[in-house]
Backbone as a printed PyTorch tensor [residue, N CA C, xyz], in Angstrom:
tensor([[[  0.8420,  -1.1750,   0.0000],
         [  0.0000,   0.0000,   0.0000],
         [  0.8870,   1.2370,   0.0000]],

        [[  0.5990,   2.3230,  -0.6310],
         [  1.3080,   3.2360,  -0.7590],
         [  1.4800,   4.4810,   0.5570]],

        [[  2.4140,   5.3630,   0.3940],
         [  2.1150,   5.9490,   1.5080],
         [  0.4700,   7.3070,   1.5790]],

        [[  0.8060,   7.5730,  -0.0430],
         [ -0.2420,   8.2670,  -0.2200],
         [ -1.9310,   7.5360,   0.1150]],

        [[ -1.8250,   6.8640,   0.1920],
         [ -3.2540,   5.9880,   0.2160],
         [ -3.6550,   5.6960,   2.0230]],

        [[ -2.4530,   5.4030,   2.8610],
         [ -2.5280,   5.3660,   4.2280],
         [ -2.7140,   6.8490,   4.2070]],

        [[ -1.9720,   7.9110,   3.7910],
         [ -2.5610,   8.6870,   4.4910],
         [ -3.5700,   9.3410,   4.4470]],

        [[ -4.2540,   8.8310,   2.8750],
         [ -5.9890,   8.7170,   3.0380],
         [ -6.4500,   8.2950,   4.0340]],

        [[ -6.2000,   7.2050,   3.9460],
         [ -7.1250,   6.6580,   4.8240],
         [ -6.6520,   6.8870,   6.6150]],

        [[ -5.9670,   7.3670,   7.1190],
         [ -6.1280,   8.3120,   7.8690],
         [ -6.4700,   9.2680,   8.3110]],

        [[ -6.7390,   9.9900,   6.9930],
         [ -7.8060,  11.3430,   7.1900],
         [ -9.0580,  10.8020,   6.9990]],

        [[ -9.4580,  10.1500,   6.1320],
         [-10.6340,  10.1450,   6.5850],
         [-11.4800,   9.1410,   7.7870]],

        [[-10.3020,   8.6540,   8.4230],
         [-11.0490,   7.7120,   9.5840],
         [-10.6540,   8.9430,  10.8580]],

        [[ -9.9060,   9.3690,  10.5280],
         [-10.0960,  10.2480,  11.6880],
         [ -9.8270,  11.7440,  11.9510]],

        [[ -9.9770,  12.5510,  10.1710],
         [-10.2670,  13.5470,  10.4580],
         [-11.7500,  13.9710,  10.2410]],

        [[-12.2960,  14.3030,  11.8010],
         [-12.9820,  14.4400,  12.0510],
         [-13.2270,  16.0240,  11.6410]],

        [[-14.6000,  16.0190,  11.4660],
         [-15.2250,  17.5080,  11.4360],
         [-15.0470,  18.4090,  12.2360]],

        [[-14.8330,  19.3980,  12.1280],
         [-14.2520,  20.9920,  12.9640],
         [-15.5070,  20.9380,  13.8610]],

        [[-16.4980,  21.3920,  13.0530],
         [-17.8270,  21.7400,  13.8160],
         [-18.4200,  20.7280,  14.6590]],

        [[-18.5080,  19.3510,  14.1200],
         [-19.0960,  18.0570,  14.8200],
         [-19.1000,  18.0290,  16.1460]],

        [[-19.5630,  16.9140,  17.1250],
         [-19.5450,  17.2800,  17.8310],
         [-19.0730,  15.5900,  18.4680]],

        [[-18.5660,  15.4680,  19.0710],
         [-18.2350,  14.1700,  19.5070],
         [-18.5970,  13.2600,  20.5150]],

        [[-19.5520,  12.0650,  20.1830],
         [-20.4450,  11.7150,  20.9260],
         [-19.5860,  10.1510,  21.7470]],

        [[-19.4460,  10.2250,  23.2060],
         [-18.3700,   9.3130,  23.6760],
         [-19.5040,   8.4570,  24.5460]],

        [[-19.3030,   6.9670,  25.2110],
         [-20.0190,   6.1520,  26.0120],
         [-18.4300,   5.7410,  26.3340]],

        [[-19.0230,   5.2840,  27.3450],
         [-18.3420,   4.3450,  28.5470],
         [-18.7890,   2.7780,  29.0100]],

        [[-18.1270,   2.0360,  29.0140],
         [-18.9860,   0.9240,  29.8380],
         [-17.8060,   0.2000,  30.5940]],

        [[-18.4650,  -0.2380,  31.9160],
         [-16.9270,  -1.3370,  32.3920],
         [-17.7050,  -2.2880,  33.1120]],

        [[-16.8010,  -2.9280,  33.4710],
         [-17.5750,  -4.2900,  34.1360],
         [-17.3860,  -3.9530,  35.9110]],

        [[-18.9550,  -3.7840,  36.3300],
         [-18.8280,  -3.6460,  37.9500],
         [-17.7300,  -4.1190,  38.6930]],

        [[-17.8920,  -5.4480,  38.5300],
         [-17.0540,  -6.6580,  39.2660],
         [-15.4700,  -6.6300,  39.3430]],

        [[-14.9610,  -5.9070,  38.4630],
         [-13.5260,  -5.8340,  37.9280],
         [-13.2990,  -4.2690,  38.5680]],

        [[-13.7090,  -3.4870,  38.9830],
         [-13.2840,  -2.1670,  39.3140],
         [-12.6640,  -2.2430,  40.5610]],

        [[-12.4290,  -2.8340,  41.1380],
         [-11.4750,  -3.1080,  42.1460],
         [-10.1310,  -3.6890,  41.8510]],

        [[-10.2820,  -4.4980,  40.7840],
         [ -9.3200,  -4.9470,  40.4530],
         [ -8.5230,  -3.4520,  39.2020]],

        [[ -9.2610,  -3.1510,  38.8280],
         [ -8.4470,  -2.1520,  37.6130],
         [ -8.1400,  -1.0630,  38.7110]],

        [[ -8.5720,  -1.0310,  40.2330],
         [ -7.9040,   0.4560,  40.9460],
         [ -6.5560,  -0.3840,  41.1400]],

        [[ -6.3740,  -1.9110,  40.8380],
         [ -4.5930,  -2.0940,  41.1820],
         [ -3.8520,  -1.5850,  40.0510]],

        [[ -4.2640,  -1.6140,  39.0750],
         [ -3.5710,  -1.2850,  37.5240],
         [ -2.8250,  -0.3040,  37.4300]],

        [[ -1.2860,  -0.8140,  36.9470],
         [ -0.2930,   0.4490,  37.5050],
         [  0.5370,   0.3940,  35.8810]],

        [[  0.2310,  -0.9200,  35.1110],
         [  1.3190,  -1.0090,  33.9290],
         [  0.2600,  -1.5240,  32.8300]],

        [[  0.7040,  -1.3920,  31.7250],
         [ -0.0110,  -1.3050,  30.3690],
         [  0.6380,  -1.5810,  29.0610]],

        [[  0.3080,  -2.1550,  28.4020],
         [  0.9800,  -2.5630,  26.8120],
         [ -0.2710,  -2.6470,  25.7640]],

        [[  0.3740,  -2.1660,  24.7660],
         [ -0.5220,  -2.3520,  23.5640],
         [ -0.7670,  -3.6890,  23.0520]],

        [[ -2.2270,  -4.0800,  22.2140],
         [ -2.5550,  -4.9510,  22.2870],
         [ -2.0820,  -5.0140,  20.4050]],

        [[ -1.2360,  -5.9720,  19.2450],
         [ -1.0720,  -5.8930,  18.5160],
         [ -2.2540,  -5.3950,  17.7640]],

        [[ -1.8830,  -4.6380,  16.0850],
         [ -3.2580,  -3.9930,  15.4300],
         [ -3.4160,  -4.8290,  14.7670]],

        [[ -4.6050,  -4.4980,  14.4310],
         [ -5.6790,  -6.1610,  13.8220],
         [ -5.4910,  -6.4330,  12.6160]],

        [[ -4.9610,  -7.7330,  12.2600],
         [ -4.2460,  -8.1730,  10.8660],
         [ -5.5890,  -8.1950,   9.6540]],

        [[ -5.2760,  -8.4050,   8.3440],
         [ -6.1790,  -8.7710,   7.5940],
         [ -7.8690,  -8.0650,   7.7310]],

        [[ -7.5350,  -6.5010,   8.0860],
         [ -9.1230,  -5.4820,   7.9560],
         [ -8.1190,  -4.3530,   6.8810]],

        [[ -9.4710,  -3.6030,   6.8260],
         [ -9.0680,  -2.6820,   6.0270],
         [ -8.4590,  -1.7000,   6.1980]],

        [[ -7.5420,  -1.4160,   5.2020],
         [ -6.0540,  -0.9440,   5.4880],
         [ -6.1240,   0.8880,   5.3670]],

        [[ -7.4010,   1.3660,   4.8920],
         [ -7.6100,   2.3970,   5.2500],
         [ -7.4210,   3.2750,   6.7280]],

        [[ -8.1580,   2.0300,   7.3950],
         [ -8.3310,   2.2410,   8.7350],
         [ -7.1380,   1.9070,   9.7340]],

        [[ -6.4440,   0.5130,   9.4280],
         [ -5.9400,  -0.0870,  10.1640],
         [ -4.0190,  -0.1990,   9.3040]],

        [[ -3.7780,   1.1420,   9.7290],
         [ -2.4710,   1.1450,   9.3850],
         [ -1.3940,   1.5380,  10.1710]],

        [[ -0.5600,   1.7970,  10.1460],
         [  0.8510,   2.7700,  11.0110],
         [  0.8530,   3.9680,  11.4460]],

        [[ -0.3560,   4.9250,  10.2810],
         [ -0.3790,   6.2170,  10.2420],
         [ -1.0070,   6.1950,  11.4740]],

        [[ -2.6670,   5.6220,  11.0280],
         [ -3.4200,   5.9610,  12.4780],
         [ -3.4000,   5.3120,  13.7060]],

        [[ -2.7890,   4.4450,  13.0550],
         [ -2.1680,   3.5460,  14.7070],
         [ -1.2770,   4.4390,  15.7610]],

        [[ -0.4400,   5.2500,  15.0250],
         [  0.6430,   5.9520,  15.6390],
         [ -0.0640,   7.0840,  16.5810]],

        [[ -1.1160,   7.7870,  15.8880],
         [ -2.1140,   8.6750,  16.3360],
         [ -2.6410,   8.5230,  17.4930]],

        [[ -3.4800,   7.6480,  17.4350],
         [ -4.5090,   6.5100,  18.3180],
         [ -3.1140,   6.3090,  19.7800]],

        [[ -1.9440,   6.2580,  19.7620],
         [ -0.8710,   5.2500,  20.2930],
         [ -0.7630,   6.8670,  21.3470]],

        [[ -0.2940,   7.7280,  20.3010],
         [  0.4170,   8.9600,  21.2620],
         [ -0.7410,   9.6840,  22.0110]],

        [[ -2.2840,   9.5120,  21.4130],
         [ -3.0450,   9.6780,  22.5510],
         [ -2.9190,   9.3900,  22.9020]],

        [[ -3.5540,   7.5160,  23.0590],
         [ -4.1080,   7.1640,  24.4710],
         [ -2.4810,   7.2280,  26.0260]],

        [[ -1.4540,   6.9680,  24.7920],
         [ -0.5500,   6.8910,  25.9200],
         [ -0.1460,   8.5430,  26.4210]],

        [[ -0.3080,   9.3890,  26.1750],
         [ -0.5140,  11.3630,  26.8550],
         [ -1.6610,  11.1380,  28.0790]],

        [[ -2.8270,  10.4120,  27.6830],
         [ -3.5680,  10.5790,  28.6370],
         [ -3.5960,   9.4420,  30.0330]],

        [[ -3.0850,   8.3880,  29.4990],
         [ -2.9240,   7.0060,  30.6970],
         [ -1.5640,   7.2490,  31.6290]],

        [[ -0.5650,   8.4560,  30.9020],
         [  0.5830,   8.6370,  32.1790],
         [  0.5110,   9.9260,  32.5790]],

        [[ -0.8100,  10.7100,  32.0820],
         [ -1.0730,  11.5700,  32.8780],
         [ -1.6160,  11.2350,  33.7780]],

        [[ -2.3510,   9.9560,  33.7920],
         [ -3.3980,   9.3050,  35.0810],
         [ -2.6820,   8.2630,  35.9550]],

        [[ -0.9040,   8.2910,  35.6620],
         [ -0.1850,   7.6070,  36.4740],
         [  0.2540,   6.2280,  36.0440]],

        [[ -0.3150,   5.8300,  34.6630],
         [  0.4910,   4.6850,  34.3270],
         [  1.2870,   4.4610,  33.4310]],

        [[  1.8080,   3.2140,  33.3020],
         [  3.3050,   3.4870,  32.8170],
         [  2.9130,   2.4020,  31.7920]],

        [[  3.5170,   2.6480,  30.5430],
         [  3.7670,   1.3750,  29.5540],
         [  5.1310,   1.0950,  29.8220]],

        [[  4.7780,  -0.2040,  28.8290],
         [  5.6960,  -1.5160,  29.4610],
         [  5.6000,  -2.4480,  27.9190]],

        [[  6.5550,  -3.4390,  27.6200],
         [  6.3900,  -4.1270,  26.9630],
         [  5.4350,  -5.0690,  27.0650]],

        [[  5.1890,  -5.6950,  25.7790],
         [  3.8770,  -6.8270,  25.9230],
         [  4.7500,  -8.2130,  26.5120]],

        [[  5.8110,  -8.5480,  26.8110],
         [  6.3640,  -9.3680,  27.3280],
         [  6.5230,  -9.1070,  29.1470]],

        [[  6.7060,  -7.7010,  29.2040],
         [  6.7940,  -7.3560,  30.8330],
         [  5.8690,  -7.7200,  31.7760]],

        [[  4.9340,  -8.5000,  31.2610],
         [  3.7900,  -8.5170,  32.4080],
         [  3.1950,  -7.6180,  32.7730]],

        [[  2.4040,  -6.6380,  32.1230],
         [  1.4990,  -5.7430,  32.7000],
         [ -0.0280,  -6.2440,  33.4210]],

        [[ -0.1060,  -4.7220,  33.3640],
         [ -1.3690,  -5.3060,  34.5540],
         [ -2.4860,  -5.3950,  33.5610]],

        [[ -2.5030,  -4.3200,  32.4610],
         [ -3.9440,  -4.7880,  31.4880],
         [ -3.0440,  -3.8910,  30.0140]],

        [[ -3.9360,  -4.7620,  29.1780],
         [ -3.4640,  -4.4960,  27.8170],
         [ -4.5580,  -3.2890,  27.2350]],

        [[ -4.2840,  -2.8360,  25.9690],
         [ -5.0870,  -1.8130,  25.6840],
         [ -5.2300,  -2.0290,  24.1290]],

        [[ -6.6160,  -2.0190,  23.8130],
         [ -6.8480,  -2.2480,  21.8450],
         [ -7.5040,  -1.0460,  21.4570]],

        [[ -7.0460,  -1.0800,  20.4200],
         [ -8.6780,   0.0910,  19.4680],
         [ -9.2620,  -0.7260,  18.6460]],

        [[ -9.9580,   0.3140,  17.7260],
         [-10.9860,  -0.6560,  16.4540],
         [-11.4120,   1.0070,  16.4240]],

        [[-11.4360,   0.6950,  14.9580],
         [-12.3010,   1.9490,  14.1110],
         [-13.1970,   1.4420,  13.2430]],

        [[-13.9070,   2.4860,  12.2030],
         [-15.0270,   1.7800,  11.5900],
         [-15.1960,   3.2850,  11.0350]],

        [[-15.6890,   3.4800,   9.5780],
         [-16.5210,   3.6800,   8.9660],
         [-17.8480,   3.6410,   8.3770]],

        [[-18.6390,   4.1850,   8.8170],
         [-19.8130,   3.9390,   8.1580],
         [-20.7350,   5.0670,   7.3160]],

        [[-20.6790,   4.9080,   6.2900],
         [-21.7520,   5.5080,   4.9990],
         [-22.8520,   5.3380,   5.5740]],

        [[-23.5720,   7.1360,   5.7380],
         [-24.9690,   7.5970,   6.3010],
         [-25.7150,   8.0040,   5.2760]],

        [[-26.8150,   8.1960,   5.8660],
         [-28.0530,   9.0640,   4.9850],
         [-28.6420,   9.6690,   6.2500]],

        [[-28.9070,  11.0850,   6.6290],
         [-29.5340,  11.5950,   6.9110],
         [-30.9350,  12.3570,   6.2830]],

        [[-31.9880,  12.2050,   6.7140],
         [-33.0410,  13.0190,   6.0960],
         [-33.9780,  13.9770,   6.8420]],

        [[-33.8820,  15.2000,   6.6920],
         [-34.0670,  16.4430,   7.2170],
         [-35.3290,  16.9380,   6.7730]],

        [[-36.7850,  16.3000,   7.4140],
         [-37.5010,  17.6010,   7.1790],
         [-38.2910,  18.8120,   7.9290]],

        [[-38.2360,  19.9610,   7.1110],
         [-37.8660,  21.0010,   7.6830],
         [-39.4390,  21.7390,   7.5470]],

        [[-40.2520,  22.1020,   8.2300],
         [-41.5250,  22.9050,   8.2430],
         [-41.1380,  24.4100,   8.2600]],

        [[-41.8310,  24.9330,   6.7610],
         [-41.3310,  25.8250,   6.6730],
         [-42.4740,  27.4320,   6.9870]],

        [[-43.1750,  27.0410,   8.2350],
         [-43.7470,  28.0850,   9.0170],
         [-43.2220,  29.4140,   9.3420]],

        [[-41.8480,  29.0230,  10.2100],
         [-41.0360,  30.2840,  10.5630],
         [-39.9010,  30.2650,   9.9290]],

        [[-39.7050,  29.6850,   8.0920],
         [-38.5090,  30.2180,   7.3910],
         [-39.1420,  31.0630,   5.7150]],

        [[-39.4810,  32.3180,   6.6380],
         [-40.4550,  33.2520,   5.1410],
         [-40.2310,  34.5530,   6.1920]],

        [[-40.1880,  35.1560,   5.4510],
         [-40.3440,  36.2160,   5.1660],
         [-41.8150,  37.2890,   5.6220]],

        [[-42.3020,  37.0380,   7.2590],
         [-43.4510,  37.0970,   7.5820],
         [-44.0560,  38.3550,   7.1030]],

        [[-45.0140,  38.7670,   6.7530],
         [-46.4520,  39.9120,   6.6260],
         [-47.7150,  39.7700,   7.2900]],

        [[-47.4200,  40.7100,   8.0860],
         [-48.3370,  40.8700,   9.5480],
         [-49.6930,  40.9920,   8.8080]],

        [[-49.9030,  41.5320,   7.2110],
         [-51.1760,  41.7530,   6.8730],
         [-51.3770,  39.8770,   6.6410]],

        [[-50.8260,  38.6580,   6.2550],
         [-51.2950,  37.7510,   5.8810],
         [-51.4420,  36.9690,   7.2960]],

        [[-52.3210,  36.1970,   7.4760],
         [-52.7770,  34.8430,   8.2680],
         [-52.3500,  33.8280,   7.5580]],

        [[-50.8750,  33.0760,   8.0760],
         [-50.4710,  31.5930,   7.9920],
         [-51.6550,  30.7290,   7.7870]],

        [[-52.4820,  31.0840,   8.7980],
         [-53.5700,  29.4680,   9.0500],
         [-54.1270,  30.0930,   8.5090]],

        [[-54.4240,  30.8340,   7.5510],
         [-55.9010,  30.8180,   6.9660],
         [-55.7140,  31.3930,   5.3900]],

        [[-54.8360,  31.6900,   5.1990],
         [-54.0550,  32.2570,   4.2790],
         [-54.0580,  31.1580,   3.0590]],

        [[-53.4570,  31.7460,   1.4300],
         [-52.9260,  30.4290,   0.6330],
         [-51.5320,  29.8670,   1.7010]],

        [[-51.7280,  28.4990,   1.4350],
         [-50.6420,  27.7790,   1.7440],
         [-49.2420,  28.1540,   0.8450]],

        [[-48.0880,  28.2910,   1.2320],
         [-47.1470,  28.5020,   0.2800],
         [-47.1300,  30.0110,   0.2810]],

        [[-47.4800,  31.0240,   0.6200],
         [-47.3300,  32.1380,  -0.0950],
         [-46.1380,  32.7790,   0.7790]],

        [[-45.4110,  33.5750,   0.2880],
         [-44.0000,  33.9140,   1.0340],
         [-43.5820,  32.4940,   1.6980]],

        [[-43.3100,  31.4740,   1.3470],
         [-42.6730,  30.2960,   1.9090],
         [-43.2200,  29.6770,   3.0060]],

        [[-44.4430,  30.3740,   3.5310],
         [-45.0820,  29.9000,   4.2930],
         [-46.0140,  28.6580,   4.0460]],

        [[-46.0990,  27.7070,   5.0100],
         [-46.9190,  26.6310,   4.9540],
         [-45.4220,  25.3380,   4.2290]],

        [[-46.5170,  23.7760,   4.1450],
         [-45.4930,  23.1490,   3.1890],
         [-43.9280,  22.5350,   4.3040]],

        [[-43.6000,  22.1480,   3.4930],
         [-42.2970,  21.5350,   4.2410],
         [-41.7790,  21.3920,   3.1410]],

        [[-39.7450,  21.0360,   3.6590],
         [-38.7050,  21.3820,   2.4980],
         [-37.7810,  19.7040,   3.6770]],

        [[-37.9190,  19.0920,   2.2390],
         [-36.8370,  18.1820,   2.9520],
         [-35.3910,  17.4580,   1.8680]],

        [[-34.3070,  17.5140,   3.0170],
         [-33.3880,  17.2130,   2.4890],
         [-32.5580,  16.1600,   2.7410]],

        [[-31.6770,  15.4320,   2.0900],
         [-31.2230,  14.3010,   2.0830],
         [-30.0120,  14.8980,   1.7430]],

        [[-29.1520,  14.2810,   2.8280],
         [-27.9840,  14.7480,   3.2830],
         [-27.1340,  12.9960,   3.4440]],

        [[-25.5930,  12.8900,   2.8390],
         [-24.7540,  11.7430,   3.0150],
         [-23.8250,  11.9360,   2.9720]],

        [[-23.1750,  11.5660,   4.2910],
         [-21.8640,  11.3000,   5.1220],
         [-21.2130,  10.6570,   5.5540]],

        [[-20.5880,  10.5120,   6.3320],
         [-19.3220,   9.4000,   6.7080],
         [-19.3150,   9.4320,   8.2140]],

        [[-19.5290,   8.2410,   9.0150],
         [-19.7420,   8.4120,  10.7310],
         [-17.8550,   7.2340,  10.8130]],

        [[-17.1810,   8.4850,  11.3240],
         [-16.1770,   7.3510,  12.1660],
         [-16.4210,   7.0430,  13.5020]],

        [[-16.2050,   6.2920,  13.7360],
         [-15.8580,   5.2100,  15.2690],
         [-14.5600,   4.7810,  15.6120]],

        [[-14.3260,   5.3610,  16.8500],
         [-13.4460,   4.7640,  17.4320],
         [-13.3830,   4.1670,  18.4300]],

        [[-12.6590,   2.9820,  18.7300],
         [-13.2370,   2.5260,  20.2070],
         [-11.8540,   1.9310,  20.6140]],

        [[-12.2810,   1.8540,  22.2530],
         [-10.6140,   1.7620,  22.7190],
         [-10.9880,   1.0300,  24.1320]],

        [[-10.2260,  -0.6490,  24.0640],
         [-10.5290,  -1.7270,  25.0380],
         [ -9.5770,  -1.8640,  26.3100]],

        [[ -9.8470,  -1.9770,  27.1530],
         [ -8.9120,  -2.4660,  28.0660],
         [ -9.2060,  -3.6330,  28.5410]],

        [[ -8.1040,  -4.5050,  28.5400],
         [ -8.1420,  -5.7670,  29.0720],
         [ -7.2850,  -6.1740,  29.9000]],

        [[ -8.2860,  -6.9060,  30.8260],
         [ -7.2540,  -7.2900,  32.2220],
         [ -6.4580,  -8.3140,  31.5270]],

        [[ -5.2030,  -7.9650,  31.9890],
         [ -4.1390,  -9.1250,  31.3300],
         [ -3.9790, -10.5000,  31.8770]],

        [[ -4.4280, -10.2170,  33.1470],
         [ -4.4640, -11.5860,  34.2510],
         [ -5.6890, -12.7500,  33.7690]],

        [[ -6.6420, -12.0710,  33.3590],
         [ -7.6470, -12.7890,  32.7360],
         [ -8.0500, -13.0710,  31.4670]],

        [[ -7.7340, -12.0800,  30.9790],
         [ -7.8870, -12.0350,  29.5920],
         [ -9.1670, -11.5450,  29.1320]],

        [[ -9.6820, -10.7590,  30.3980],
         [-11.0410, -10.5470,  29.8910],
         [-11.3970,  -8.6240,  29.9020]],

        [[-12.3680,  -8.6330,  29.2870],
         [-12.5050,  -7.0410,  28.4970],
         [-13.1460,  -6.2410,  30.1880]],

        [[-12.3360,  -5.0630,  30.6920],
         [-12.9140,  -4.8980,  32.0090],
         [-13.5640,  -3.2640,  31.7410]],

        [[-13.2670,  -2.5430,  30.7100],
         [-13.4900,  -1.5270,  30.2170],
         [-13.4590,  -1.1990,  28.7460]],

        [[-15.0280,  -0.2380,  28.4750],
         [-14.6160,   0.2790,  26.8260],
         [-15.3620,   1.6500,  26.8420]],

        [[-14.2820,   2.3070,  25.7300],
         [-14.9750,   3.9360,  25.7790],
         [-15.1250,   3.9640,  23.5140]],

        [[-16.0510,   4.3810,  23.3820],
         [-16.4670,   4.7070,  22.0070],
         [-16.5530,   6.0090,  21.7150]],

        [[-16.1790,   6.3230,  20.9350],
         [-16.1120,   7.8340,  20.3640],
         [-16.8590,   7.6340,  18.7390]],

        [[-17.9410,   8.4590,  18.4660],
         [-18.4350,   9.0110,  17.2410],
         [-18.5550,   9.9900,  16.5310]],

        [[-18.3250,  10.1160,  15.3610],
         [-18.6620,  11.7830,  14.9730],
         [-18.6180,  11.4840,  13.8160]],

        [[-19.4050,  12.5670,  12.7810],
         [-18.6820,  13.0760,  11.8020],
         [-18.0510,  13.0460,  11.1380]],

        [[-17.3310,  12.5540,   9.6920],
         [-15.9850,  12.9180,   9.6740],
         [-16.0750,  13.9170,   8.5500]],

        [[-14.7390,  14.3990,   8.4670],
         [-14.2700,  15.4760,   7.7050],
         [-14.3110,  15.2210,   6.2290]],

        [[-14.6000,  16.0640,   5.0480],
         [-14.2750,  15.4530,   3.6230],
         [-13.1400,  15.6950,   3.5420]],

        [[-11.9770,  16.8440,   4.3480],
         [-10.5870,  16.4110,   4.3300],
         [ -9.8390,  16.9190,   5.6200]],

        [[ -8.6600,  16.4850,   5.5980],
         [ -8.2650,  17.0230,   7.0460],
         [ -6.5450,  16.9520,   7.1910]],

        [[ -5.9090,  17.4240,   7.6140],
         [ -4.4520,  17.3130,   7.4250],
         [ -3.8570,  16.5260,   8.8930]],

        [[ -2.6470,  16.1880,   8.7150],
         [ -2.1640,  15.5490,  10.1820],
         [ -2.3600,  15.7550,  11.5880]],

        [[ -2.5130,  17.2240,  11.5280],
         [ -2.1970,  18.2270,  12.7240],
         [ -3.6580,  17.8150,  13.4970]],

        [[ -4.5660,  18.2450,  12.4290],
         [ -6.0310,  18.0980,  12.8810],
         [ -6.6320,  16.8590,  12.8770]],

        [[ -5.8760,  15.8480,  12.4900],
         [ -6.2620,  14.7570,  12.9970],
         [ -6.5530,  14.0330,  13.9040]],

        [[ -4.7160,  14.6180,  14.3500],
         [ -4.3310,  14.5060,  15.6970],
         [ -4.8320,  15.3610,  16.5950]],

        [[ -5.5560,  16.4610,  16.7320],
         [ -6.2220,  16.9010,  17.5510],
         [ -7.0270,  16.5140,  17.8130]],

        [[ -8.2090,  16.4200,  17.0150],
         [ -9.4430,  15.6900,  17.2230],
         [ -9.3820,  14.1510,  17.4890]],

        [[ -8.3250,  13.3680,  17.3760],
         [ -8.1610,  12.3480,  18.1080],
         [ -8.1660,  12.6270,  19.6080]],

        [[ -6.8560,  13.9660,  19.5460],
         [ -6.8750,  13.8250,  21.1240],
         [ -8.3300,  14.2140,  22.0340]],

        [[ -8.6820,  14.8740,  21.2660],
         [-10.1520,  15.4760,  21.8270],
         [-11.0470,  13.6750,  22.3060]],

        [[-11.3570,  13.2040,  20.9520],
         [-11.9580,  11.8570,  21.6300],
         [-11.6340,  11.1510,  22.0380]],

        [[-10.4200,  10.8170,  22.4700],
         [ -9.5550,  10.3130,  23.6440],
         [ -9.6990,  10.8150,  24.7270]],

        [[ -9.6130,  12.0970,  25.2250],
         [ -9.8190,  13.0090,  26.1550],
         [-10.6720,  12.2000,  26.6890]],

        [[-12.1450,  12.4520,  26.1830],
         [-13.4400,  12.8780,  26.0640],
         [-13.8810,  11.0120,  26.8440]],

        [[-13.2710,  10.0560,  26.3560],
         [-13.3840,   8.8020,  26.8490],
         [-12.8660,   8.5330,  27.9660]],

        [[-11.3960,   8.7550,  28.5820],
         [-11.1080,   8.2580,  29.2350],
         [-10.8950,   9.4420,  30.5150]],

        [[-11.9630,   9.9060,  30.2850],
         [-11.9130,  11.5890,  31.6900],
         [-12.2660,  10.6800,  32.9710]],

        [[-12.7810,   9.6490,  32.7930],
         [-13.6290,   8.8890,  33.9280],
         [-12.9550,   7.3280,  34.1400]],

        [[-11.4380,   7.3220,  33.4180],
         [-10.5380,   6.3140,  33.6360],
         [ -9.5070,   5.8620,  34.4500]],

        [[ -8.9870,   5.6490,  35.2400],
         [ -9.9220,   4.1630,  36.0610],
         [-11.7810,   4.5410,  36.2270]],

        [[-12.6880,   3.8590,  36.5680],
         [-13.8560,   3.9440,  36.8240],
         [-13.8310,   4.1800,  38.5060]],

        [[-14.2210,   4.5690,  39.3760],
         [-14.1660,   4.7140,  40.7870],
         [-15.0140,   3.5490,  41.4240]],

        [[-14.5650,   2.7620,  42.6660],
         [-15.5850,   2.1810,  43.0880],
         [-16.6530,   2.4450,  43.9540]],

        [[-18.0140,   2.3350,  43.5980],
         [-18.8210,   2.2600,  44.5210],
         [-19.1890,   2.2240,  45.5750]]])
């Protein structure tokens, strides 16, 4: 694959829209939050062989990498090799998905009002009044999602998802911002506190 083509497909898995707005969930497993307040060390979990290479390359791996690891040793933990024995491993997964939005819009209060005409009683349509205007709108929703797994078990003890938007283009800089933004935005509440 070329380099020009990864770094397609880096922008568009994760340059996200300026304006968008970035929609994050959380979930962890009750039972394990005692165990993840021991969690002091961390390694990456290898990137996923044989998907699409848009998504799943070096470029945005590297991205995805210098977040999550800015925000996990700001919260006190340390990476480590995947041989060192850590305490939990860490994955992503992205995704693309081709939308259709459809917008319709009542167009009551988009005219041009005249205090001499009555809306309700009036012709329908006249100065843009009355009627509806609808539009069909298609875009691109990236996903990102980012796993933690207890290493002792092997089992999934936390996940945070990030959605939005994406950009029709976007350069490195802003990639990487808006990564860091939905990184941020996931793991503000990482470790989970216990009950």
């Amino acid at each position: 694959m070329s380099f020009a083509s990864r770094l397609l497909g880096a922008s568009l898995v994760l340059g996200l829209a300026s304006c968008s707005t970035i929609q994050t969930r959380t979930n962890f497993d009750p039972s394990a939050v005692q165990r993840i307040d021991t969690f002091h060390t961390y390694a990456w979990l290898p990137m996923k062989d044989k998907t699409d290479p848009t998504i799943y390359n070096p470029i945005v791996q590297e991205r995805v990498h210098r977040s999550v690891d800015r925000e996990l040793q700001a919260r006190g933990f340390q990476r480590v090799a995947p041989d060192a024995s850590p305490d939990f491993k860490v994955g992503w997964h992205g995704a693309i998905e081709h939308k259709v939005a459809v917008d319709t819009i009542d167009n009551y209060y988009g005219y041009l009002w005249d205090p001499w005409f009555d809306p309700f009683f009036g012709p329908v349509g006249y100065g843009g009044a009355g009627g509806f205007d609808t539009q069909v709108r298609e875009y691109r929703e990236g996903t990102l999602i980012l796993d933690m797994v207890d290493a002792q078990s092997n089992k999934l003890v936390w996940r945070g998802t990030a959605e939005t938007e994406l950009a029709r283009r976007s350069d490195a800089a802003k990639s990487q911002k808006l990564i860091d933004r939905a990184v941020d935005k996931m793991l503000k509440d990482f470790p989970p506190e216990p009950k």
